[in-house]
Amino acid sequence: MYSICLIACQTNTSKQDSSTTGYLKHQTVPDSDTENTLKLVYTGNMGVCLEYDDKTVIIDGLHEYYDKPYVYPPETMVNQLIKGEFKDFSKIEFCLFTHLHGDHFSGKYAKQYLESSDEAYVIGSSQLMKDVVTLHTKLDSMSSRFFPVPYNKKAHSFNATGIKIEAIQCDHTNPKRHNKTENIAYLVNLGGYNILHVGDTDWSLTREPVKTLDIKNKTLDIAILPYWLLLDDSDISQVNDLLAPKHIIATHIPPDFSKRDQKELRERFSNITLLMQLGEVHYFEK
Ligand SMILES: [Zn+2]
């Protein structure tokens, strides 16, 4: 049984020397000894399932067909993930969604996940809760395992054994069109690895939340970013000044992303992985 608590808190004041950042050891075939290794599997668009030991967190990973430029997981893969039967990934403790757009979130799958276990927890904006609620038949029993993130520019913490999650407002890209869409950024600590997932956003909208999360004074191991934050040479300083991650994971990549563009990203950032093949698995070690 997990003890879950929701605390609205101000900036974490613990300091760490950011000059100690280096590279993570990254492999696509694991060593025989995977102790201390962080695993990541790509579940389409910005979807990743992360696991350390038997602690598993999925972010934007349960979604359905939305439109042609978006990779999405087939139902069999979703069922395996929900049951903890996908490759060597175990059951998911937390399912996080950055926002309600269909290339990031499926109310149907969120409901299936909540129904799969009494120890399944979903975190996301309250907007997403409304969508899930409309699909719920047994809302009362499950809503206690659905944690809405207040959209108030403060960091909100969720803790369970071996997993620490901080969630914060990080507005959706193109506010003119999407100003009503609440987008949440997540900082997940899994087995001592700090992983940031920002959802659909832009650098200008990321600055404040990242400062509130005090990312620069924590050592960020992995930054999971939409690819459009990485397309220009000026983005190098944005990445370094705001996040300084040991490793970058580029996501939201359309299936027709050209070889030339892929090469350009790899040349611009030496510590980058482009997620393009559904189900591809990556192993990281400090
Ligand atoms: Zn979106």
mmCIF file of C-alpha atoms and ligand atoms in Angstrom:
data_model
loop_
_atom_site.group_PDB
_atom_site.id
_atom_site.type_symbol
_atom_site.label_atom_id
_atom_site.label_comp_id
_atom_site.label_asym_id
_atom_site.label_seq_id
_atom_site.Cartn_x
_atom_site.Cartn_y
_atom_site.Cartn_z
ATOM 1 C CA MET A 1 0.000 0.000 0.000
ATOM 2 C CA TYR A 2 1.435 3.362 -0.961
ATOM 3 C CA SER A 3 1.189 6.384 1.183
ATOM 4 C CA ILE A 4 0.372 9.205 -1.177
ATOM 5 C CA CYS A 5 0.366 12.805 -0.180
ATOM 6 C CA LEU A 6 -0.416 15.947 -2.076
ATOM 7 C CA ILE A 7 1.317 19.051 -0.826
ATOM 8 C CA ALA A 8 1.329 22.450 -2.407
ATOM 9 C CA CYS A 9 4.845 23.625 -1.753
ATOM 10 C CA GLN A 10 7.176 26.432 -2.654
ATOM 11 C CA THR A 11 10.539 26.062 -4.335
ATOM 12 C CA ASN A 12 12.684 23.275 -2.977
ATOM 13 C CA THR A 13 15.648 24.899 -1.317
ATOM 14 C CA SER A 14 18.095 21.989 -1.393
ATOM 15 C CA LYS A 15 21.132 22.996 -3.460
ATOM 16 C CA GLN A 16 23.440 20.860 -5.509
ATOM 17 C CA ASP A 17 26.442 21.952 -7.497
ATOM 18 C CA SER A 18 25.273 22.090 -11.119
ATOM 19 C CA SER A 19 28.888 21.974 -12.293
ATOM 20 C CA THR A 20 28.914 18.258 -11.429
ATOM 21 C CA THR A 21 26.661 17.436 -14.398
ATOM 22 C CA GLY A 22 28.143 14.958 -16.837
ATOM 23 C CA TYR A 23 26.876 12.367 -19.264
ATOM 24 C CA LEU A 24 24.761 9.342 -18.533
ATOM 25 C CA LYS A 25 25.867 5.985 -19.867
ATOM 26 C CA HIS A 26 23.278 5.248 -22.567
ATOM 27 C CA GLN A 27 22.626 1.854 -24.171
ATOM 28 C CA THR A 28 19.962 0.247 -26.309
ATOM 29 C CA VAL A 29 21.073 -3.259 -25.290
ATOM 30 C CA PRO A 30 21.376 -3.619 -21.529
ATOM 31 C CA ASP A 31 24.404 -4.889 -19.623
ATOM 32 C CA SER A 32 23.912 -8.250 -17.954
ATOM 33 C CA ASP A 33 23.716 -6.368 -14.671
ATOM 34 C CA THR A 34 20.863 -3.854 -14.863
ATOM 35 C CA GLU A 35 20.991 -2.899 -11.209
ATOM 36 C CA ASN A 36 21.036 0.922 -10.860
ATOM 37 C CA THR A 37 19.817 1.238 -14.444
ATOM 38 C CA LEU A 38 16.937 3.466 -15.518
ATOM 39 C CA LYS A 39 14.854 1.969 -18.340
ATOM 40 C CA LEU A 40 12.749 3.940 -20.798
ATOM 41 C CA VAL A 41 10.364 2.674 -23.462
ATOM 42 C CA TYR A 42 8.828 4.860 -26.181
ATOM 43 C CA THR A 43 5.036 4.671 -26.379
ATOM 44 C CA GLY A 44 4.416 7.152 -29.202
ATOM 45 C CA ASN A 45 4.434 10.933 -29.606
ATOM 46 C CA MET A 46 5.599 12.274 -26.175
ATOM 47 C CA GLY A 47 4.838 8.991 -24.409
ATOM 48 C CA VAL A 48 7.485 7.340 -22.261
ATOM 49 C CA CYS A 49 7.320 4.608 -19.655
ATOM 50 C CA LEU A 50 10.173 4.827 -17.141
ATOM 51 C CA GLU A 51 11.275 2.151 -14.717
ATOM 52 C CA TYR A 52 13.885 1.831 -12.000
ATOM 53 C CA ASP A 53 13.965 -1.428 -10.064
ATOM 54 C CA ASP A 54 10.224 -2.245 -9.961
ATOM 55 C CA LYS A 55 9.069 1.386 -9.745
ATOM 56 C CA THR A 56 7.323 2.418 -12.944
ATOM 57 C CA VAL A 57 5.952 5.747 -14.124
ATOM 58 C CA ILE A 58 4.313 6.414 -17.492
ATOM 59 C CA ILE A 59 4.024 9.956 -18.883
ATOM 60 C CA ASP A 60 1.720 10.819 -21.817
ATOM 61 C CA GLY A 61 1.960 7.136 -22.705
ATOM 62 C CA LEU A 62 -1.703 6.105 -22.904
ATOM 63 C CA HIS A 63 -3.184 7.698 -26.013
ATOM 64 C CA GLU A 64 -5.029 6.692 -29.190
ATOM 65 C CA TYR A 65 -5.035 7.628 -32.876
ATOM 66 C CA TYR A 66 -5.284 11.415 -33.138
ATOM 67 C CA ASP A 67 -4.053 12.414 -36.578
ATOM 68 C CA LYS A 68 -1.487 11.320 -39.138
ATOM 69 C CA PRO A 69 1.585 13.167 -37.784
ATOM 70 C CA TYR A 70 1.339 11.472 -34.380
ATOM 71 C CA VAL A 71 2.729 8.065 -33.442
ATOM 72 C CA TYR A 72 0.425 6.201 -31.030
ATOM 73 C CA PRO A 73 0.581 2.809 -29.278
ATOM 74 C CA PRO A 74 -1.653 -0.037 -30.515
ATOM 75 C CA GLU A 75 -4.230 -1.371 -28.070
ATOM 76 C CA THR A 76 -2.214 -4.572 -27.453
ATOM 77 C CA MET A 77 0.763 -2.522 -26.291
ATOM 78 C CA VAL A 78 -1.451 -0.396 -24.035
ATOM 79 C CA ASN A 79 -2.995 -3.519 -22.478
ATOM 80 C CA GLN A 80 0.434 -5.026 -21.856
ATOM 81 C CA LEU A 81 1.679 -1.789 -20.279
ATOM 82 C CA ILE A 82 -1.384 -1.537 -18.041
ATOM 83 C CA LYS A 83 -1.043 -5.159 -16.907
ATOM 84 C CA GLY A 84 2.710 -4.808 -16.329
ATOM 85 C CA GLU A 85 3.390 -7.368 -19.056
ATOM 86 C CA PHE A 86 5.184 -5.204 -21.629
ATOM 87 C CA LYS A 87 8.709 -6.576 -22.290
ATOM 88 C CA ASP A 88 10.422 -6.552 -18.882
ATOM 89 C CA PHE A 89 8.475 -3.608 -17.490
ATOM 90 C CA SER A 90 6.476 -4.173 -14.310
ATOM 91 C CA LYS A 91 3.148 -2.716 -13.260
ATOM 92 C CA ILE A 92 2.805 1.074 -13.465
ATOM 93 C CA GLU A 93 2.593 2.917 -10.136
ATOM 94 C CA PHE A 94 1.824 6.362 -11.562
ATOM 95 C CA CYS A 95 0.275 7.436 -14.839
ATOM 96 C CA LEU A 96 0.925 11.125 -15.595
ATOM 97 C CA PHE A 97 -0.596 13.226 -18.340
ATOM 98 C CA THR A 98 0.696 16.661 -19.347
ATOM 99 C CA HIS A 99 -2.604 17.764 -20.920
ATOM 100 C CA LEU A 100 -5.846 16.594 -22.464
ATOM 101 C CA HIS A 101 -5.002 16.692 -26.172
ATOM 102 C CA GLY A 102 -5.603 13.346 -27.863
ATOM 103 C CA ASP A 103 -1.963 12.829 -28.865
ATOM 104 C CA HIS A 104 -1.075 12.810 -25.131
ATOM 105 C CA PHE A 105 -4.146 11.474 -23.344
ATOM 106 C CA SER A 106 -6.904 8.915 -23.717
ATOM 107 C CA GLY A 107 -9.789 9.014 -21.221
ATOM 108 C CA LYS A 108 -10.652 5.446 -22.197
ATOM 109 C CA TYR A 109 -7.175 4.132 -21.372
ATOM 110 C CA ALA A 110 -6.866 6.265 -18.221
ATOM 111 C CA LYS A 111 -10.060 4.643 -16.996
ATOM 112 C CA GLN A 112 -8.818 1.145 -17.913
ATOM 113 C CA TYR A 113 -5.591 1.838 -16.041
ATOM 114 C CA LEU A 114 -7.440 3.059 -12.921
ATOM 115 C CA GLU A 115 -9.634 -0.048 -13.024
ATOM 116 C CA SER A 116 -6.633 -2.371 -13.347
ATOM 117 C CA SER A 117 -5.569 -2.070 -9.721
ATOM 118 C CA ASP A 118 -6.428 -0.432 -6.410
ATOM 119 C CA GLU A 119 -2.873 0.877 -6.440
ATOM 120 C CA ALA A 120 -3.049 2.644 -9.809
ATOM 121 C CA TYR A 121 -2.763 6.442 -9.603
ATOM 122 C CA VAL A 122 -3.314 9.092 -12.258
ATOM 123 C CA ILE A 123 -2.009 12.660 -12.073
ATOM 124 C CA GLY A 124 -2.975 15.460 -14.442
ATOM 125 C CA SER A 125 -4.826 18.726 -14.800
ATOM 126 C CA SER A 126 -8.386 18.939 -13.487
ATOM 127 C CA GLN A 127 -9.536 19.422 -17.113
ATOM 128 C CA LEU A 128 -8.457 15.886 -17.819
ATOM 129 C CA MET A 129 -10.320 14.671 -14.794
ATOM 130 C CA LYS A 130 -13.566 15.919 -16.297
ATOM 131 C CA ASP A 131 -12.920 13.844 -19.392
ATOM 132 C CA VAL A 132 -12.169 10.727 -17.358
ATOM 133 C CA VAL A 133 -15.132 11.377 -15.089
ATOM 134 C CA THR A 134 -17.559 11.355 -17.999
ATOM 135 C CA LEU A 135 -16.308 7.885 -18.847
ATOM 136 C CA HIS A 136 -16.368 6.581 -15.289
ATOM 137 C CA THR A 137 -19.027 4.215 -14.195
ATOM 138 C CA LYS A 138 -17.537 3.744 -10.746
ATOM 139 C CA LEU A 139 -16.298 7.267 -10.194
ATOM 140 C CA ASP A 140 -16.529 7.261 -6.403
ATOM 141 C CA SER A 141 -14.167 4.373 -5.866
ATOM 142 C CA MET A 142 -11.631 5.572 -8.421
ATOM 143 C CA SER A 143 -11.630 9.330 -8.111
ATOM 144 C CA SER A 144 -9.613 9.068 -4.895
ATOM 145 C CA ARG A 145 -6.775 7.737 -7.028
ATOM 146 C CA PHE A 146 -6.962 10.612 -9.486
ATOM 147 C CA PHE A 147 -4.880 13.604 -8.396
ATOM 148 C CA PRO A 148 -5.627 16.895 -10.152
ATOM 149 C CA VAL A 149 -2.733 19.368 -10.256
ATOM 150 C CA PRO A 150 -3.850 22.892 -9.274
ATOM 151 C CA TYR A 151 -2.970 25.266 -12.122
ATOM 152 C CA ASN A 152 -1.511 28.007 -9.980
ATOM 153 C CA LYS A 153 2.213 28.277 -10.877
ATOM 154 C CA LYS A 154 3.203 26.493 -7.648
ATOM 155 C CA ALA A 155 5.025 23.169 -7.462
ATOM 156 C CA HIS A 156 2.882 20.301 -6.159
ATOM 157 C CA SER A 157 4.505 17.173 -4.752
ATOM 158 C CA PHE A 158 3.309 13.591 -4.908
ATOM 159 C CA ASN A 159 5.252 10.961 -3.030
ATOM 160 C CA ALA A 160 5.124 7.206 -2.865
ATOM 161 C CA THR A 161 7.682 4.592 -1.914
ATOM 162 C CA GLY A 162 10.718 5.236 -4.069
ATOM 163 C CA ILE A 163 8.977 7.724 -6.364
ATOM 164 C CA LYS A 164 8.868 11.492 -6.009
ATOM 165 C CA ILE A 165 6.933 13.637 -8.452
ATOM 166 C CA GLU A 166 6.725 17.420 -8.676
ATOM 167 C CA ALA A 167 4.084 18.890 -10.987
ATOM 168 C CA ILE A 168 3.694 22.491 -12.114
ATOM 169 C CA GLN A 169 1.807 24.712 -14.563
ATOM 170 C CA CYS A 170 3.802 25.080 -17.790
ATOM 171 C CA ASP A 171 1.565 26.701 -20.376
ATOM 172 C CA HIS A 172 0.820 25.048 -23.710
ATOM 173 C CA THR A 173 2.650 26.204 -26.807
ATOM 174 C CA ASN A 174 0.777 28.695 -29.001
ATOM 175 C CA PRO A 175 -1.273 30.336 -26.196
ATOM 176 C CA LYS A 176 -3.285 32.313 -28.775
ATOM 177 C CA ARG A 177 -4.905 29.068 -29.873
ATOM 178 C CA HIS A 178 -4.483 26.960 -26.720
ATOM 179 C CA ASN A 179 -4.828 29.430 -23.849
ATOM 180 C CA LYS A 180 -7.556 27.293 -22.283
ATOM 181 C CA THR A 181 -5.434 24.149 -22.294
ATOM 182 C CA GLU A 182 -3.666 23.451 -19.012
ATOM 183 C CA ASN A 183 -0.263 21.871 -19.649
ATOM 184 C CA ILE A 184 1.644 20.386 -16.705
ATOM 185 C CA ALA A 185 5.414 19.821 -16.493
ATOM 186 C CA TYR A 186 6.634 16.954 -14.321
ATOM 187 C CA LEU A 187 9.900 16.427 -12.485
ATOM 188 C CA VAL A 188 10.088 12.751 -11.546
ATOM 189 C CA ASN A 189 12.686 11.283 -9.211
ATOM 190 C CA LEU A 190 12.988 7.575 -9.775
ATOM 191 C CA GLY A 191 15.794 5.668 -8.065
ATOM 192 C CA GLY A 192 17.744 8.910 -7.684
ATOM 193 C CA TYR A 193 17.387 9.862 -11.369
ATOM 194 C CA ASN A 194 15.812 13.273 -12.036
ATOM 195 C CA ILE A 195 13.661 13.259 -15.166
ATOM 196 C CA LEU A 196 11.832 16.311 -16.529
ATOM 197 C CA HIS A 197 8.915 16.034 -18.978
ATOM 198 C CA VAL A 198 7.497 19.370 -20.155
ATOM 199 C CA GLY A 199 4.656 18.350 -22.490
ATOM 200 C CA ASP A 200 3.683 20.753 -25.293
ATOM 201 C CA THR A 201 5.349 24.046 -24.466
ATOM 202 C CA ASP A 202 7.885 26.646 -25.578
ATOM 203 C CA TRP A 203 11.063 28.005 -24.031
ATOM 204 C CA SER A 204 9.461 31.325 -23.074
ATOM 205 C CA LEU A 205 6.709 29.471 -21.187
ATOM 206 C CA THR A 206 9.152 27.046 -19.546
ATOM 207 C CA ARG A 207 11.413 29.617 -17.895
ATOM 208 C CA GLU A 208 9.255 30.385 -14.857
ATOM 209 C CA PRO A 209 8.146 26.838 -13.934
ATOM 210 C CA VAL A 210 11.667 25.536 -14.344
ATOM 211 C CA LYS A 211 12.899 28.271 -12.000
ATOM 212 C CA THR A 212 10.203 27.415 -9.439
ATOM 213 C CA LEU A 213 11.220 23.748 -9.622
ATOM 214 C CA ASP A 214 14.813 24.926 -9.061
ATOM 215 C CA ILE A 215 16.027 22.651 -11.857
ATOM 216 C CA LYS A 216 19.378 24.425 -12.186
ATOM 217 C CA ASN A 217 20.286 23.600 -8.600
ATOM 218 C CA LYS A 218 19.280 19.966 -8.886
ATOM 219 C CA THR A 219 21.158 17.664 -11.205
ATOM 220 C CA LEU A 220 18.839 16.945 -14.107
ATOM 221 C CA ASP A 221 19.581 13.545 -15.593
ATOM 222 C CA ILE A 222 17.077 13.490 -18.439
ATOM 223 C CA ALA A 223 15.075 16.258 -20.141
ATOM 224 C CA ILE A 224 12.174 14.967 -22.245
ATOM 225 C CA LEU A 225 11.368 17.742 -24.706
ATOM 226 C CA PRO A 226 9.237 18.271 -27.814
ATOM 227 C CA TYR A 227 11.568 18.361 -30.827
ATOM 228 C CA TRP A 228 10.599 21.939 -31.774
ATOM 229 C CA LEU A 229 12.549 23.197 -28.743
ATOM 230 C CA LEU A 230 15.716 21.829 -30.334
ATOM 231 C CA LEU A 231 15.559 22.958 -33.962
ATOM 232 C CA ASP A 232 17.678 26.086 -33.772
ATOM 233 C CA ASP A 233 21.278 26.701 -32.719
ATOM 234 C CA SER A 234 20.011 29.253 -30.209
ATOM 235 C CA ASP A 235 18.252 26.368 -28.434
ATOM 236 C CA ILE A 236 21.640 25.090 -27.238
ATOM 237 C CA SER A 237 21.911 27.963 -24.771
ATOM 238 C CA GLN A 238 18.254 27.530 -23.719
ATOM 239 C CA VAL A 239 18.918 23.877 -22.890
ATOM 240 C CA ASN A 240 22.159 24.645 -21.064
ATOM 241 C CA ASP A 241 21.036 27.785 -19.241
ATOM 242 C CA LEU A 242 17.626 26.553 -18.114
ATOM 243 C CA LEU A 243 18.067 22.810 -17.690
ATOM 244 C CA ALA A 244 21.656 21.567 -18.135
ATOM 245 C CA PRO A 245 20.479 17.952 -18.491
ATOM 246 C CA LYS A 246 22.911 15.063 -18.752
ATOM 247 C CA HIS A 247 20.776 13.623 -21.542
ATOM 248 C CA ILE A 248 18.085 14.982 -23.883
ATOM 249 C CA ILE A 249 15.202 12.908 -25.212
ATOM 250 C CA ALA A 250 13.542 14.465 -28.269
ATOM 251 C CA THR A 251 9.876 13.541 -28.619
ATOM 252 C CA HIS A 252 6.677 14.514 -30.488
ATOM 253 C CA ILE A 253 8.634 13.693 -33.651
ATOM 254 C CA PRO A 254 6.418 13.235 -36.728
ATOM 255 C CA PRO A 255 6.936 9.943 -38.613
ATOM 256 C CA ASP A 256 8.140 11.849 -41.709
ATOM 257 C CA PHE A 257 10.844 13.800 -39.841
ATOM 258 C CA SER A 258 13.625 13.899 -42.429
ATOM 259 C CA LYS A 259 16.986 12.178 -42.095
ATOM 260 C CA ARG A 260 18.585 15.593 -42.566
ATOM 261 C CA ASP A 261 16.654 17.062 -39.637
ATOM 262 C CA GLN A 262 17.521 14.036 -37.492
ATOM 263 C CA LYS A 263 21.211 14.467 -38.336
ATOM 264 C CA GLU A 264 21.037 18.162 -37.518
ATOM 265 C CA LEU A 265 19.603 17.485 -34.056
ATOM 266 C CA ARG A 266 22.300 14.892 -33.352
ATOM 267 C CA GLU A 267 25.013 17.287 -34.440
ATOM 268 C CA ARG A 268 23.601 20.132 -32.370
ATOM 269 C CA PHE A 269 23.330 18.045 -29.185
ATOM 270 C CA SER A 270 25.853 15.290 -28.512
ATOM 271 C CA ASN A 271 23.823 13.853 -25.625
ATOM 272 C CA ILE A 272 20.525 13.350 -27.439
ATOM 273 C CA THR A 273 18.181 10.451 -28.208
ATOM 274 C CA LEU A 274 15.427 10.814 -30.804
ATOM 275 C CA LEU A 275 12.385 8.669 -30.052
ATOM 276 C CA MET A 276 10.919 7.459 -33.350
ATOM 277 C CA GLN A 277 10.324 3.687 -33.168
ATOM 278 C CA LEU A 278 7.342 2.606 -31.119
ATOM 279 C CA GLY A 279 8.494 0.278 -28.325
ATOM 280 C CA GLU A 280 12.201 1.179 -28.548
ATOM 281 C CA VAL A 281 13.895 0.731 -25.161
ATOM 282 C CA HIS A 282 16.791 2.733 -23.719
ATOM 283 C CA TYR A 283 18.941 2.062 -20.672
ATOM 284 C CA PHE A 284 20.646 4.801 -18.677
ATOM 285 C CA GLU A 285 23.202 4.533 -15.926
ATOM 286 C CA LYS A 286 25.029 7.133 -13.839
HETATM 287 ZN ZN ZN B 1 -1.104 19.703 -27.127
#
